[in-house]
Short mmCIF file of C-alpha atoms and ligand atoms in Angstrom, two decimals:
data_model
loop_
_atom_site.label_atom_id
_atom_site.label_comp_id
_atom_site.label_asym_id
_atom_site.label_seq_id
_atom_site.Cartn_x
_atom_site.Cartn_y
_atom_site.Cartn_z
CA UNK F 198 -15.22 -16.75 -9.34
CA UNK F 199 -12.53 -14.11 -9.11
CA UNK F 200 -11.78 -12.49 -12.47
CA UNK F 201 -8.50 -10.63 -12.65
CA UNK F 202 -6.68 -8.80 -15.38
CA UNK F 203 -3.45 -10.64 -16.10
CA UNK F 204 -0.56 -8.49 -17.37
CA UNK F 205 1.05 -11.59 -18.86
CA UNK F 206 -1.85 -12.36 -21.20
CA UNK F 207 -3.27 -8.82 -21.32
CA UNK F 208 -6.74 -10.20 -20.65
CA UNK F 209 -9.19 -10.42 -17.80
CA UNK F 210 -9.22 -14.07 -16.79
CA UNK F 211 -10.69 -16.41 -14.24
CA UNK F 212 -8.16 -16.67 -11.44
CA UNK F 213 -6.73 -20.21 -11.27
CA UNK F 214 -4.50 -21.66 -8.59
CA UNK F 215 -2.11 -24.60 -8.69
CA UNK F 216 -3.76 -26.13 -5.61
CA UNK F 217 -7.52 -25.57 -5.53
CA UNK F 218 -8.59 -23.16 -2.80
CA UNK F 219 -5.02 -22.19 -1.91
CA UNK F 220 -3.13 -19.13 -3.16
CA UNK F 221 0.62 -18.73 -3.13
CA UNK F 222 1.05 -14.95 -3.41
CA UNK F 223 4.20 -12.87 -3.74
CA UNK F 224 4.58 -9.11 -3.43
CA UNK F 225 7.66 -7.07 -4.28
CA UNK F 226 8.48 -5.25 -1.06
CA UNK F 227 9.96 -1.82 -0.45
CA UNK F 228 13.51 -0.64 -0.95
CA UNK F 229 14.31 0.54 2.53
CA UNK F 230 16.63 3.48 1.90
CA UNK F 231 13.96 6.09 2.51
CA UNK F 232 10.36 6.44 3.66
CA UNK F 233 7.71 4.87 1.46
CA UNK F 234 5.76 7.55 -0.37
CA UNK F 235 2.01 7.44 -0.68
CA UNK F 236 2.43 6.24 -4.29
CA UNK F 237 4.26 3.11 -3.10
CA UNK F 238 1.57 2.74 -0.50
CA UNK F 239 -1.16 2.90 -3.14
CA UNK F 240 0.34 -0.33 -4.50
CA UNK F 241 0.44 -1.91 -1.04
CA UNK F 242 -3.13 -0.81 -0.25
CA UNK F 243 -4.49 -2.39 -3.44
CA UNK F 244 -2.46 -5.57 -2.90
CA UNK F 245 -3.84 -5.72 0.64
CA UNK F 246 -7.38 -5.42 -0.73
CA UNK F 247 -6.58 -8.19 -3.21
CA UNK F 248 -5.25 -10.51 -0.50
CA UNK F 249 -8.23 -9.81 1.77
CA UNK F 250 -10.69 -10.26 -1.11
CA UNK F 251 -9.22 -13.68 -1.79
CA UNK F 252 -9.48 -14.67 1.86
CA UNK F 253 -12.97 -13.16 2.06
CA UNK F 254 -14.15 -15.23 -0.89
CA UNK F 255 -12.85 -18.44 0.68
CA UNK F 256 -9.23 -18.89 -0.38
CA UNK F 257 -6.49 -19.76 1.98
CA UNK F 258 -3.51 -17.47 1.19
CA UNK F 259 0.21 -17.65 1.85
CA UNK F 260 1.61 -14.20 1.16
CA UNK F 261 5.33 -13.55 0.93
CA UNK F 262 7.17 -10.23 0.62
CA UNK F 263 10.82 -9.27 0.37
CA UNK F 264 12.54 -6.27 1.86
CA UNK F 265 15.14 -4.89 -0.54
CA UNK F 266 18.04 -4.01 1.72
CA UNK F 267 20.87 -4.68 -0.71
CA UNK F 268 21.90 -4.29 -4.30
CA UNK F 269 19.10 -2.13 -5.64
CA UNK F 270 20.77 0.39 -7.91
CA UNK F 271 19.33 3.79 -8.74
CA UNK F 272 18.67 2.57 -12.26
CA UNK F 273 16.80 -0.65 -12.94
CA UNK F 274 19.27 -1.32 -15.73
CA UNK F 275 22.03 -2.41 -13.34
CA UNK F 276 23.65 0.99 -13.44
CA UNK F 277 23.83 3.91 -11.09
CA UNK F 278 24.47 4.11 -7.40
CA UNK F 279 23.48 1.61 -4.70
CA UNK F 280 20.31 3.09 -3.21
CA UNK F 281 21.04 1.73 0.25
CA UNK F 282 24.49 3.26 0.30
CA UNK F 283 23.06 6.53 -0.92
CA UNK F 284 20.64 6.55 2.03
CA UNK F 285 23.42 5.70 4.50
CA UNK F 286 25.64 8.51 3.20
CA UNK F 287 22.77 10.99 3.30
CA UNK F 288 22.08 10.23 6.95
CA UNK F 289 25.53 9.35 8.16
CA UNK F 290 24.46 5.91 9.34
CA UNK F 291 25.43 2.36 8.47
CA UNK F 292 23.53 0.60 5.71
CA UNK F 293 22.03 -1.86 8.20
CA UNK F 294 20.84 0.96 10.48
CA UNK F 295 19.18 2.60 7.50
CA UNK F 296 17.51 -0.67 6.53
CA UNK F 297 16.18 -1.27 10.05
CA UNK F 298 14.93 2.28 10.45
CA UNK F 299 13.06 2.41 7.14
CA UNK F 300 11.72 -1.15 7.44
CA UNK F 301 10.14 -0.20 10.77
CA UNK F 302 8.86 3.06 9.29
CA UNK F 303 7.30 1.11 6.40
CA UNK F 304 5.40 -1.25 8.69
CA UNK F 305 4.29 1.60 10.89
CA UNK F 306 2.83 3.33 7.80
CA UNK F 307 1.17 0.06 6.80
CA UNK F 308 -0.41 -0.22 10.23
CA UNK F 309 -1.85 3.27 9.96
CA UNK F 310 -3.35 2.32 6.61
CA UNK F 311 -4.69 -1.01 7.90
CA UNK F 312 -2.42 -2.95 5.56
CA UNK F 313 -1.95 -6.44 6.93
CA UNK F 314 1.63 -7.68 7.32
CA UNK F 315 2.30 -10.56 4.88
CA UNK F 316 2.66 -14.07 6.32
CA UNK F 317 6.37 -14.07 5.44
CA UNK F 318 8.57 -10.96 5.27
CA UNK F 319 12.13 -11.69 4.21
CA UNK F 320 14.96 -9.14 3.99
CA UNK F 321 17.20 -9.95 1.03
CA UNK F 322 20.35 -9.87 3.19
CA UNK F 323 19.04 -12.90 5.10
CA UNK F 324 19.03 -15.27 2.15
CA UNK F 325 22.29 -14.70 0.28
CA UNK F 326 23.22 -18.42 0.21
CA UNK F 327 19.97 -19.24 -1.59
CA UNK F 328 20.68 -16.58 -4.22
CA UNK F 329 24.20 -17.92 -4.74
CA UNK F 330 22.79 -21.43 -5.12
CA UNK F 331 20.37 -20.17 -7.75
CA UNK F 332 23.07 -18.33 -9.69
CA UNK F 333 25.19 -21.50 -9.66
CA UNK F 334 22.24 -23.45 -11.01
CA UNK F 335 21.69 -20.95 -13.80
CA UNK F 336 25.37 -21.15 -14.81
CA UNK F 337 25.23 -24.97 -14.78
CA UNK F 338 22.14 -24.96 -16.97
CA UNK F 339 23.81 -22.62 -19.45
CA UNK F 340 21.61 -19.59 -18.78
CA UNK F 341 24.27 -17.44 -17.15
CA UNK F 342 27.88 -16.46 -17.81
CA UNK F 343 30.74 -14.83 -15.95
CA UNK F 344 32.28 -11.78 -17.57
CA UNK F 345 34.44 -8.95 -16.29
CA UNK F 346 33.87 -9.92 -12.67
CA UNK F 347 30.07 -10.18 -12.76
CA UNK F 348 27.64 -13.00 -13.46
CA UNK F 349 25.04 -12.14 -16.12
CA UNK F 350 21.84 -13.80 -17.23
CA UNK F 351 21.95 -14.57 -20.95
CA UNK F 352 18.62 -13.39 -22.36
CA UNK F 353 19.42 -14.83 -25.82
CA UNK F 354 18.87 -18.33 -24.36
CA UNK F 355 15.15 -17.68 -23.97
CA UNK F 356 12.38 -18.26 -26.47
CA UNK F 357 10.46 -15.30 -25.16
CA UNK F 358 11.94 -12.61 -22.97
CA UNK F 359 9.48 -9.70 -23.25
CA UNK F 360 6.57 -11.25 -21.42
CA UNK F 361 4.72 -8.05 -20.57
CA UNK F 362 5.20 -5.90 -23.64
CA UNK F 363 5.67 -5.95 -27.34
CA UNK F 364 8.75 -3.80 -27.27
CA UNK F 365 11.46 -4.90 -29.55
CA UNK F 366 15.02 -4.88 -28.36
CA UNK F 367 15.88 -1.69 -30.24
CA UNK F 368 13.12 0.37 -28.59
CA UNK F 369 13.98 -0.82 -25.14
CA UNK F 370 17.65 -0.35 -25.68
CA UNK F 371 17.12 3.37 -26.20
CA UNK F 372 14.73 3.81 -23.26
CA UNK F 373 16.71 1.88 -20.74
CA UNK F 374 20.18 2.93 -21.64
CA UNK F 375 19.71 6.61 -22.23
CA UNK F 376 22.59 8.55 -20.72
CA UNK F 377 24.18 5.39 -19.35
CA UNK F 378 27.49 4.07 -20.49
CA UNK F 379 27.45 0.66 -22.16
CA UNK F 380 28.40 -2.36 -20.03
CA UNK F 381 30.67 -4.06 -22.54
CA UNK F 382 30.63 -7.33 -20.62
CA UNK F 383 27.04 -8.01 -21.59
CA UNK F 384 26.57 -10.33 -24.54
CA UNK F 385 23.08 -8.97 -25.24
CA UNK F 386 21.71 -5.55 -24.46
CA UNK F 387 19.12 -6.82 -22.00
CA UNK F 388 21.31 -9.30 -20.16
CA UNK F 389 21.23 -8.45 -16.48
CA UNK F 390 23.47 -8.98 -13.49
CA UNK F 391 22.81 -11.90 -11.16
CA UNK F 392 25.88 -11.36 -9.01
CA UNK F 393 28.19 -8.35 -8.84
CA UNK F 394 31.81 -8.52 -7.77
CA UNK F 395 32.83 -5.56 -9.86
CA UNK F 396 31.11 -2.80 -8.02
CA UNK F 397 31.45 0.66 -9.43
CA UNK F 398 31.78 1.95 -5.88
CA UNK F 399 34.91 1.42 -3.90
CA UNK F 400 32.92 1.64 -0.69
CA UNK F 401 30.21 -0.93 -1.43
CA UNK F 402 29.02 -1.57 2.11
CA UNK F 403 27.53 -5.07 2.11
CA UNK F 404 29.53 -7.88 0.51
CA UNK F 405 29.53 -11.64 0.75
CA UNK F 406 31.86 -14.44 -0.34
CA UNK F 407 30.75 -16.29 -3.42
CA UNK F 408 32.24 -18.73 -5.97
CA UNK F 409 32.86 -15.67 -8.19
CA UNK F 410 34.55 -13.54 -5.57
CA UNK F 411 33.38 -11.13 -2.89
CA UNK F 412 30.30 -9.27 -4.01
CA UNK F 413 26.54 -8.88 -3.77
CA UNK F 414 23.41 -10.10 -5.54
CA UNK F 415 21.53 -8.28 -8.28
CA UNK F 416 18.13 -6.91 -7.36
CA UNK F 417 15.98 -9.29 -9.42
CA UNK F 418 17.44 -12.51 -8.03
CA UNK F 419 16.21 -11.73 -4.53
CA UNK F 420 12.53 -11.91 -5.44
CA UNK F 421 12.99 -15.17 -7.33
CA UNK F 422 15.03 -16.72 -4.51
CA UNK F 423 12.68 -15.57 -1.75
CA UNK F 424 9.55 -16.68 -3.59
CA UNK F 425 11.00 -20.10 -4.44
CA UNK F 426 11.89 -20.65 -0.80
CA UNK F 427 8.58 -19.60 0.76
CA UNK F 428 6.00 -20.03 -2.02
CA UNK F 429 7.46 -23.14 -3.62
CA UNK F 430 8.02 -23.78 -7.34
CA UNK F 431 4.47 -22.86 -8.38
CA UNK F 432 3.47 -19.31 -7.67
CA UNK F 433 -0.18 -18.38 -8.23
CA UNK F 434 -0.12 -14.60 -8.01
CA UNK F 435 2.66 -12.05 -8.27
CA UNK F 436 2.08 -8.38 -7.46
CA UNK F 437 3.87 -5.07 -7.78
CA UNK F 438 3.56 -1.55 -9.11
CA UNK F 439 3.38 -1.25 -12.90
CA UNK F 440 6.96 0.06 -13.10
CA UNK F 441 8.09 -3.34 -11.82
CA UNK F 442 6.83 -5.11 -14.96
CA UNK F 443 9.96 -4.25 -16.92
CA UNK F 444 12.73 -5.02 -16.31
CA UNK F 445 12.21 -6.38 -12.78
CA UNK F 446 9.38 -8.89 -13.25
CA UNK F 447 10.54 -9.73 -16.76
CA UNK F 448 13.90 -10.70 -15.31
CA UNK F 449 12.36 -12.57 -12.39
CA UNK F 450 10.45 -14.74 -14.87
CA UNK F 451 13.51 -15.29 -17.06
CA UNK F 452 15.72 -16.52 -14.24
CA UNK F 453 13.10 -18.44 -12.24
CA UNK F 454 11.66 -20.38 -15.16
CA UNK F 455 15.15 -21.17 -16.44
CA UNK F 456 16.08 -22.41 -12.99
CA UNK F 457 13.01 -24.57 -12.26
CA UNK F 458 12.49 -25.68 -15.86
CA UNK F 459 8.76 -24.99 -16.09
CA UNK F 460 6.21 -22.18 -16.07
CA UNK F 461 6.43 -20.37 -12.74
CA UNK F 462 3.65 -17.84 -12.17
CA UNK F 463 0.42 -17.54 -14.17
CA UNK F 464 -1.19 -14.42 -12.75
CA UNK F 465 0.54 -11.02 -12.74
CA UNK F 466 -1.17 -8.16 -10.93
CA UNK F 467 0.18 -4.65 -11.50
CA UNK F 468 -1.04 -1.53 -9.76
CA UNK F 469 -0.87 1.68 -11.78
CA UNK F 470 0.79 4.78 -10.47
CA UNK F 471 -0.17 7.52 -8.15
CA UNK F 472 0.76 10.75 -9.89
CA UNK F 473 0.80 14.35 -8.91
CA UNK F 474 0.15 17.16 -11.33
CA UNK F 475 3.88 17.24 -11.97
CA UNK F 476 4.10 13.53 -12.83
CA UNK F 477 4.81 10.16 -11.22
CA UNK F 478 5.68 10.25 -7.56
CA UNK F 479 9.11 8.76 -7.03
CA UNK F 480 11.55 8.39 -4.17
CA UNK F 481 14.55 9.34 -6.24
CA UNK F 482 13.00 12.73 -7.00
CA UNK F 483 13.64 13.52 -3.34
CA UNK F 484 10.44 15.45 -2.65
CA UNK F 485 7.56 13.15 -2.02
CA UNK F 486 4.51 12.71 0.15
CA UNK F 487 4.53 10.41 3.15
CA UNK F 488 1.91 9.15 5.58
CA UNK F 489 3.49 11.31 8.30
CA UNK F 490 3.00 14.38 6.15
CA UNK F 491 -0.68 13.51 5.69
CA UNK F 492 -0.99 13.21 9.46
CA UNK F 493 0.87 16.46 10.08
CA UNK F 494 -1.62 18.19 7.84
CA UNK F 495 -4.46 16.70 9.85
CA UNK F 496 -5.58 13.94 7.46
CA UNK F 497 -6.57 10.55 8.79
CA UNK F 498 -4.46 7.97 6.86
CA UNK F 499 -7.63 5.91 6.38
CA UNK F 500 -9.07 8.74 4.31
CA UNK F 501 -6.15 8.14 1.93
CA UNK F 502 -6.98 4.43 1.91
CA UNK F 503 -10.57 5.24 0.95
CA UNK F 504 -9.33 7.67 -1.70
CA UNK F 505 -7.38 4.77 -3.25
CA UNK F 506 -10.39 2.44 -3.05
CA UNK F 507 -12.52 4.95 -4.92
CA UNK F 508 -10.66 4.25 -8.15
CA UNK F 509 -9.61 1.19 -10.06
CA UNK F 510 -6.09 -0.15 -9.55
CA UNK F 511 -5.50 -0.30 -13.31
CA UNK F 512 -5.94 3.43 -13.79
CA UNK F 513 -3.47 6.13 -12.87
CA UNK F 514 -4.62 8.10 -9.85
CA UNK F 515 -3.92 11.81 -9.42
CA UNK F 516 -3.19 13.05 -5.95
CA UNK F 517 -3.95 16.61 -4.95
CA UNK F 518 -4.85 18.26 -1.65
CA UNK F 519 -8.17 19.22 -3.16
CA UNK F 520 -8.88 15.56 -3.91
CA UNK F 521 -7.94 14.69 -0.32
CA UNK F 522 -10.29 17.35 1.02
CA UNK F 523 -13.10 15.89 -1.07
CA UNK F 524 -12.27 12.46 0.28
CA UNK F 525 -12.42 13.82 3.85
CA UNK F 526 -15.92 15.17 3.15
CA UNK F 527 -17.07 11.84 1.68
CA UNK F 528 -15.56 9.84 4.53
CA UNK F 529 -17.09 12.00 7.26
CA UNK F 530 -20.52 11.88 5.63
CA UNK F 531 -20.27 8.11 5.31
CA UNK F 532 -19.29 7.69 8.97
CA UNK F 533 -22.06 10.09 9.97
CA UNK F 534 -24.63 7.99 8.14
CA UNK F 535 -23.40 4.78 9.74
CA UNK F 536 -23.44 6.48 13.16
CA UNK F 537 -27.16 7.14 12.71
CA UNK F 538 -27.91 3.41 12.45
CA UNK F 539 -29.27 1.86 15.64
CA UNK F 540 -27.53 -1.35 16.73
CA UNK F 541 -29.84 -4.31 17.34
CA UNK F 542 -30.04 -8.02 16.69
CA UNK F 543 -32.79 -8.30 14.07
CA UNK F 544 -30.52 -9.20 11.16
CA UNK F 545 -32.44 -10.21 8.05
CA UNK F 546 -30.33 -13.04 6.65
CA UNK F 547 -31.96 -13.08 3.21
CA UNK F 548 -31.30 -9.38 2.66
CA UNK F 549 -27.80 -9.81 4.08
CA UNK F 550 -26.99 -12.54 1.54
CA UNK F 551 -28.50 -10.64 -1.36
CA UNK F 552 -26.57 -7.45 -0.67
CA UNK F 553 -23.34 -9.26 0.16
CA UNK F 554 -23.50 -10.96 -3.24
CA UNK F 555 -23.27 -7.51 -4.87
CA UNK F 556 -20.18 -6.62 -2.86
CA UNK F 557 -18.52 -9.92 -3.74
CA UNK F 558 -19.41 -9.42 -7.41
CA UNK F 559 -17.66 -6.05 -7.37
CA UNK F 560 -14.48 -7.56 -5.91
CA UNK F 561 -14.58 -10.50 -8.32
CA UNK F 562 -14.90 -8.07 -11.21
CA UNK F 563 -11.16 -7.44 -11.46
CA UNK F 564 -11.09 -5.99 -7.95
CA UNK F 565 -13.46 -3.15 -8.74
CA UNK F 566 -13.11 -1.29 -5.46
CA UNK F 567 -15.05 1.74 -6.71
CA UNK F 568 -17.99 -0.60 -7.28
CA UNK F 569 -17.39 -2.14 -3.85
CA UNK F 570 -17.66 1.35 -2.32
CA UNK F 571 -20.95 1.82 -4.18
CA UNK F 572 -22.12 -1.43 -2.58
CA UNK F 573 -21.55 0.24 0.80
CA UNK F 574 -23.98 3.01 -0.16
CA UNK F 575 -26.43 0.40 -1.45
CA UNK F 576 -26.49 -1.01 2.08
CA UNK F 577 -27.21 2.39 3.57
CA UNK F 578 -30.05 2.95 1.10
CA UNK F 579 -31.55 -0.54 1.44
CA UNK F 580 -34.99 -1.10 2.95
CA UNK F 581 -33.98 -3.31 5.82
CA UNK F 582 -33.23 -3.18 9.54
CA UNK F 583 -30.34 -1.12 10.88
CA UNK F 584 -28.96 -4.32 12.42
CA UNK F 585 -28.75 -5.91 8.96
CA UNK F 586 -26.98 -2.84 7.62
CA UNK F 587 -24.47 -2.78 10.46
CA UNK F 588 -23.80 -6.51 10.07
CA UNK F 589 -23.14 -6.04 6.36
CA UNK F 590 -20.85 -3.07 6.87
CA UNK F 591 -18.85 -4.96 9.51
CA UNK F 592 -18.53 -7.83 7.06
CA UNK F 593 -17.40 -5.62 4.14
CA UNK F 594 -14.90 -3.87 6.35
CA UNK F 595 -12.85 -7.07 6.56
CA UNK F 596 -11.82 -6.19 2.98
CA UNK F 597 -12.18 -2.40 2.97
CA UNK F 598 -10.43 -1.98 6.34
CA UNK F 599 -11.68 1.56 6.88
CA UNK F 600 -12.66 0.99 10.55
CA UNK F 601 -16.20 1.92 9.53
CA UNK F 602 -17.90 0.62 12.66
CA UNK F 603 -15.32 1.82 15.19
CA UNK F 604 -15.38 5.29 13.70
CA UNK F 605 -19.16 5.34 13.59
CA UNK F 606 -19.26 4.31 17.26
CA UNK F 607 -16.88 7.15 18.17
CA UNK F 608 -19.06 9.53 16.18
CA UNK F 609 -22.17 8.23 17.97
CA UNK F 610 -20.56 8.93 21.33
CA UNK F 611 -19.52 12.37 20.19
CA UNK F 612 -23.09 13.05 19.03
CA UNK F 613 -24.46 11.80 22.34
CA UNK F 614 -22.20 14.18 24.22
CA UNK F 615 -22.99 17.09 21.96
CA UNK F 616 -26.66 16.37 22.38
CA UNK F 617 -26.74 16.93 26.16
CA UNK F 618 -29.03 19.86 26.61
CA UNK F 619 -30.27 21.49 29.77
CA UNK F 620 -33.17 23.90 29.88
CA UNK F 621 -33.83 26.20 32.83
CA UNK F 622 -36.26 29.10 32.85
CA UNK F 623 -36.61 28.90 29.08
CA UNK F 624 -32.81 29.09 28.57
CA UNK F 625 -31.28 26.02 26.85
CA UNK F 626 -27.64 25.11 27.27
CA UNK F 627 -26.26 22.62 24.74
CA UNK F 628 -22.92 21.21 25.76
CA UNK F 629 -20.83 18.13 26.28
CA UNK F 630 -22.46 16.89 29.46
CA UNK F 631 -20.49 18.65 32.22
CA UNK F 632 -22.79 20.02 34.98
CA UNK F 633 -20.08 22.34 36.39
CA UNK F 634 -19.69 24.05 33.02
CA UNK F 635 -23.44 24.17 32.50
CA UNK F 636 -23.71 25.92 35.90
CA UNK F 637 -21.16 28.56 34.92
CA UNK F 638 -22.90 29.17 31.62
CA UNK F 639 -26.16 29.60 33.54
CA UNK F 640 -24.48 32.07 35.95
CA UNK F 641 -23.28 34.07 32.99
CA UNK F 642 -26.81 34.16 31.63
CA UNK F 643 -28.16 35.38 34.98
CA UNK F 644 -25.44 38.05 35.15
CA UNK F 645 -26.34 39.22 31.68
CA UNK F 646 -30.02 39.32 32.58
CA UNK F 647 -29.12 41.50 35.60
CA UNK F 648 -27.11 43.72 33.23
CA UNK F 649 -23.95 42.83 35.18
CA UNK F 650 -21.87 42.63 32.00
CA UNK F 651 -18.53 42.78 33.81
CA UNK F 652 -19.45 39.59 35.68
CA UNK F 653 -20.75 37.98 32.46
CA UNK F 654 -17.44 38.73 30.73
CA UNK F 655 -15.49 37.45 33.72
CA UNK F 656 -17.32 34.11 33.52
CA UNK F 657 -16.70 33.91 29.76
CA UNK F 658 -12.97 34.46 30.42
CA UNK F 659 -12.98 31.87 33.18
CA UNK F 660 -14.54 29.34 30.81
CA UNK F 661 -12.08 30.30 28.11
CA UNK F 662 -9.24 29.64 30.52
CA UNK F 663 -10.66 26.12 30.91
CA UNK F 664 -10.64 25.69 27.12
CA UNK F 665 -14.38 26.17 26.74
CA UNK F 666 -15.92 28.26 24.03
CA UNK F 667 -19.48 29.59 24.34
CA UNK F 668 -21.62 30.63 21.42
CA UNK F 669 -24.86 32.48 22.12
CA UNK F 670 -27.74 31.14 20.08
CA UNK F 671 -31.45 31.93 19.99
CA UNK F 672 -32.99 30.89 23.31
CA UNK F 673 -29.76 29.77 24.93
CA UNK F 674 -26.06 29.00 24.48
CA UNK F 675 -23.85 26.22 23.16
CA UNK F 676 -20.48 25.36 24.55
CA UNK F 677 -17.71 23.06 23.40
CA UNK F 678 -14.16 22.17 24.35
CA UNK F 679 -11.63 23.66 21.96
P1 AMP T 169 10.27 0.61 -4.21
O1 AMP T 169 10.30 0.83 -2.71
O2 AMP T 169 10.78 1.75 -5.00
O3 AMP T 169 10.94 -0.69 -4.57
O4 AMP T 169 8.75 0.47 -4.61
C1 AMP T 169 7.80 -0.24 -3.85
C2 AMP T 169 6.56 -0.49 -4.67
O5 AMP T 169 5.89 0.72 -5.02
C3 AMP T 169 6.81 -1.22 -5.99
O6 AMP T 169 5.82 -2.21 -6.16
C4 AMP T 169 6.67 -0.13 -7.03
O7 AMP T 169 6.27 -0.64 -8.26
C5 AMP T 169 5.58 0.71 -6.41
N1 AMP T 169 5.54 2.12 -6.86
C6 AMP T 169 6.58 2.95 -7.09
N2 AMP T 169 6.17 4.20 -7.43
C7 AMP T 169 4.81 4.16 -7.42
C8 AMP T 169 3.77 5.12 -7.68
N3 AMP T 169 4.04 6.39 -7.99
N4 AMP T 169 2.48 4.71 -7.58
C9 AMP T 169 2.18 3.43 -7.24
N5 AMP T 169 3.11 2.49 -6.97
C10 AMP T 169 4.41 2.83 -7.06
ZN1 ZN T 170 10.40 -8.14 -6.86
#
């Protein structure tokens, strides 16, 4: 059985679902005013591994994700500038163009990292009527009030507001409100906006009609509204980065449970942050690392995925180029070892089952991906047929999604090419299997033997012009395309 740490109870628990064998899963999606940074993508990688682990262990999963394309302010405490508008101003585009551009960029990054697209992806701007309906319901039930042009959720109506932490109101008040002017319309410090009509910005770009005037939804309401529509009233698993726990998830719980009148989601999964030596990576800091930057520097995005899998999702992870270089070394060695396995069809089912059980146990142990990676090495070390090993690795890769077998096959072909060797008169040419090049290399050798060094140099230059580099080695030469 899958054991997961639950932020709501602060314990590792057996994962339970409302309908046996079926998981309703929700993930907070990206705010599309800028590229996702590799910290955001750490969260999406680990959530992808979670979803695939559930499917792999037999669950049927319906996964829903929002795209925040409206109303997400630069501060989680309902203050600050609209992030979308900030992006539009920065790039001289409309808010909707910005949203489209960065949504596409997000999914392109996900593809490079082998992150599966959720079953349902819903931009917040597409479901405004549902949010309005929910806000109306909360007002009717006495959980929300209209003040100074905005609709607020009244946190004093709840028995328990701080679901994820033991903070008292005083502590939070200082942390959240530092440097921010007081919103005097709020009845309680942690009340939050469900619907804004009083925007601080004259040029608020996206606005809709509502019973309270023209305005736009608060950030938290979108996740509740989208999940209720596509996951139903009983959510089994809610995911996000740890910074989402307060206030975002806390507010989602407050408004959703007040609206539906019962407990909403039992299991809360939070991924801890990717940090650099100078602290948490964040979009608002302006300078951050993207998948494109990794590629520009010559790193395979899947090496970053493996780097994430090497540590537990509930620990902070420090990114550095040195760590990436180590990950490259580990990844290449791993692929090299798999490439040395000989495909065949003598799979030993008993060994397969025994080893697979270890991999499953690692995943079911609060998604211990580091342990799951160790299980990969256990396969390589096992005393069994290569066919069994390859079958196991293909099976594990459904969850790991590191393209282990495809990369090993490419490596095998590369090795095969590199291994072409031709020996003539005691002189061995090792190359990439091109007879014309081998012939030129041989001519150069003959010229050198005849002490015709000018001709030997001419042939070297001719090969160089074709992008071929020759290295003289004992008893022959090696050439490769550069
Ligand atoms: P955003 O696009 O800012 O709404 O964030 C998208 C997701 O990334 C959310 O689940 C955040 O909690 C998560 N996140 C933000 N910063 C980091 C970080 N440095 N490391 C890991 N996850 C993060
Ligand atoms: Zn959310």
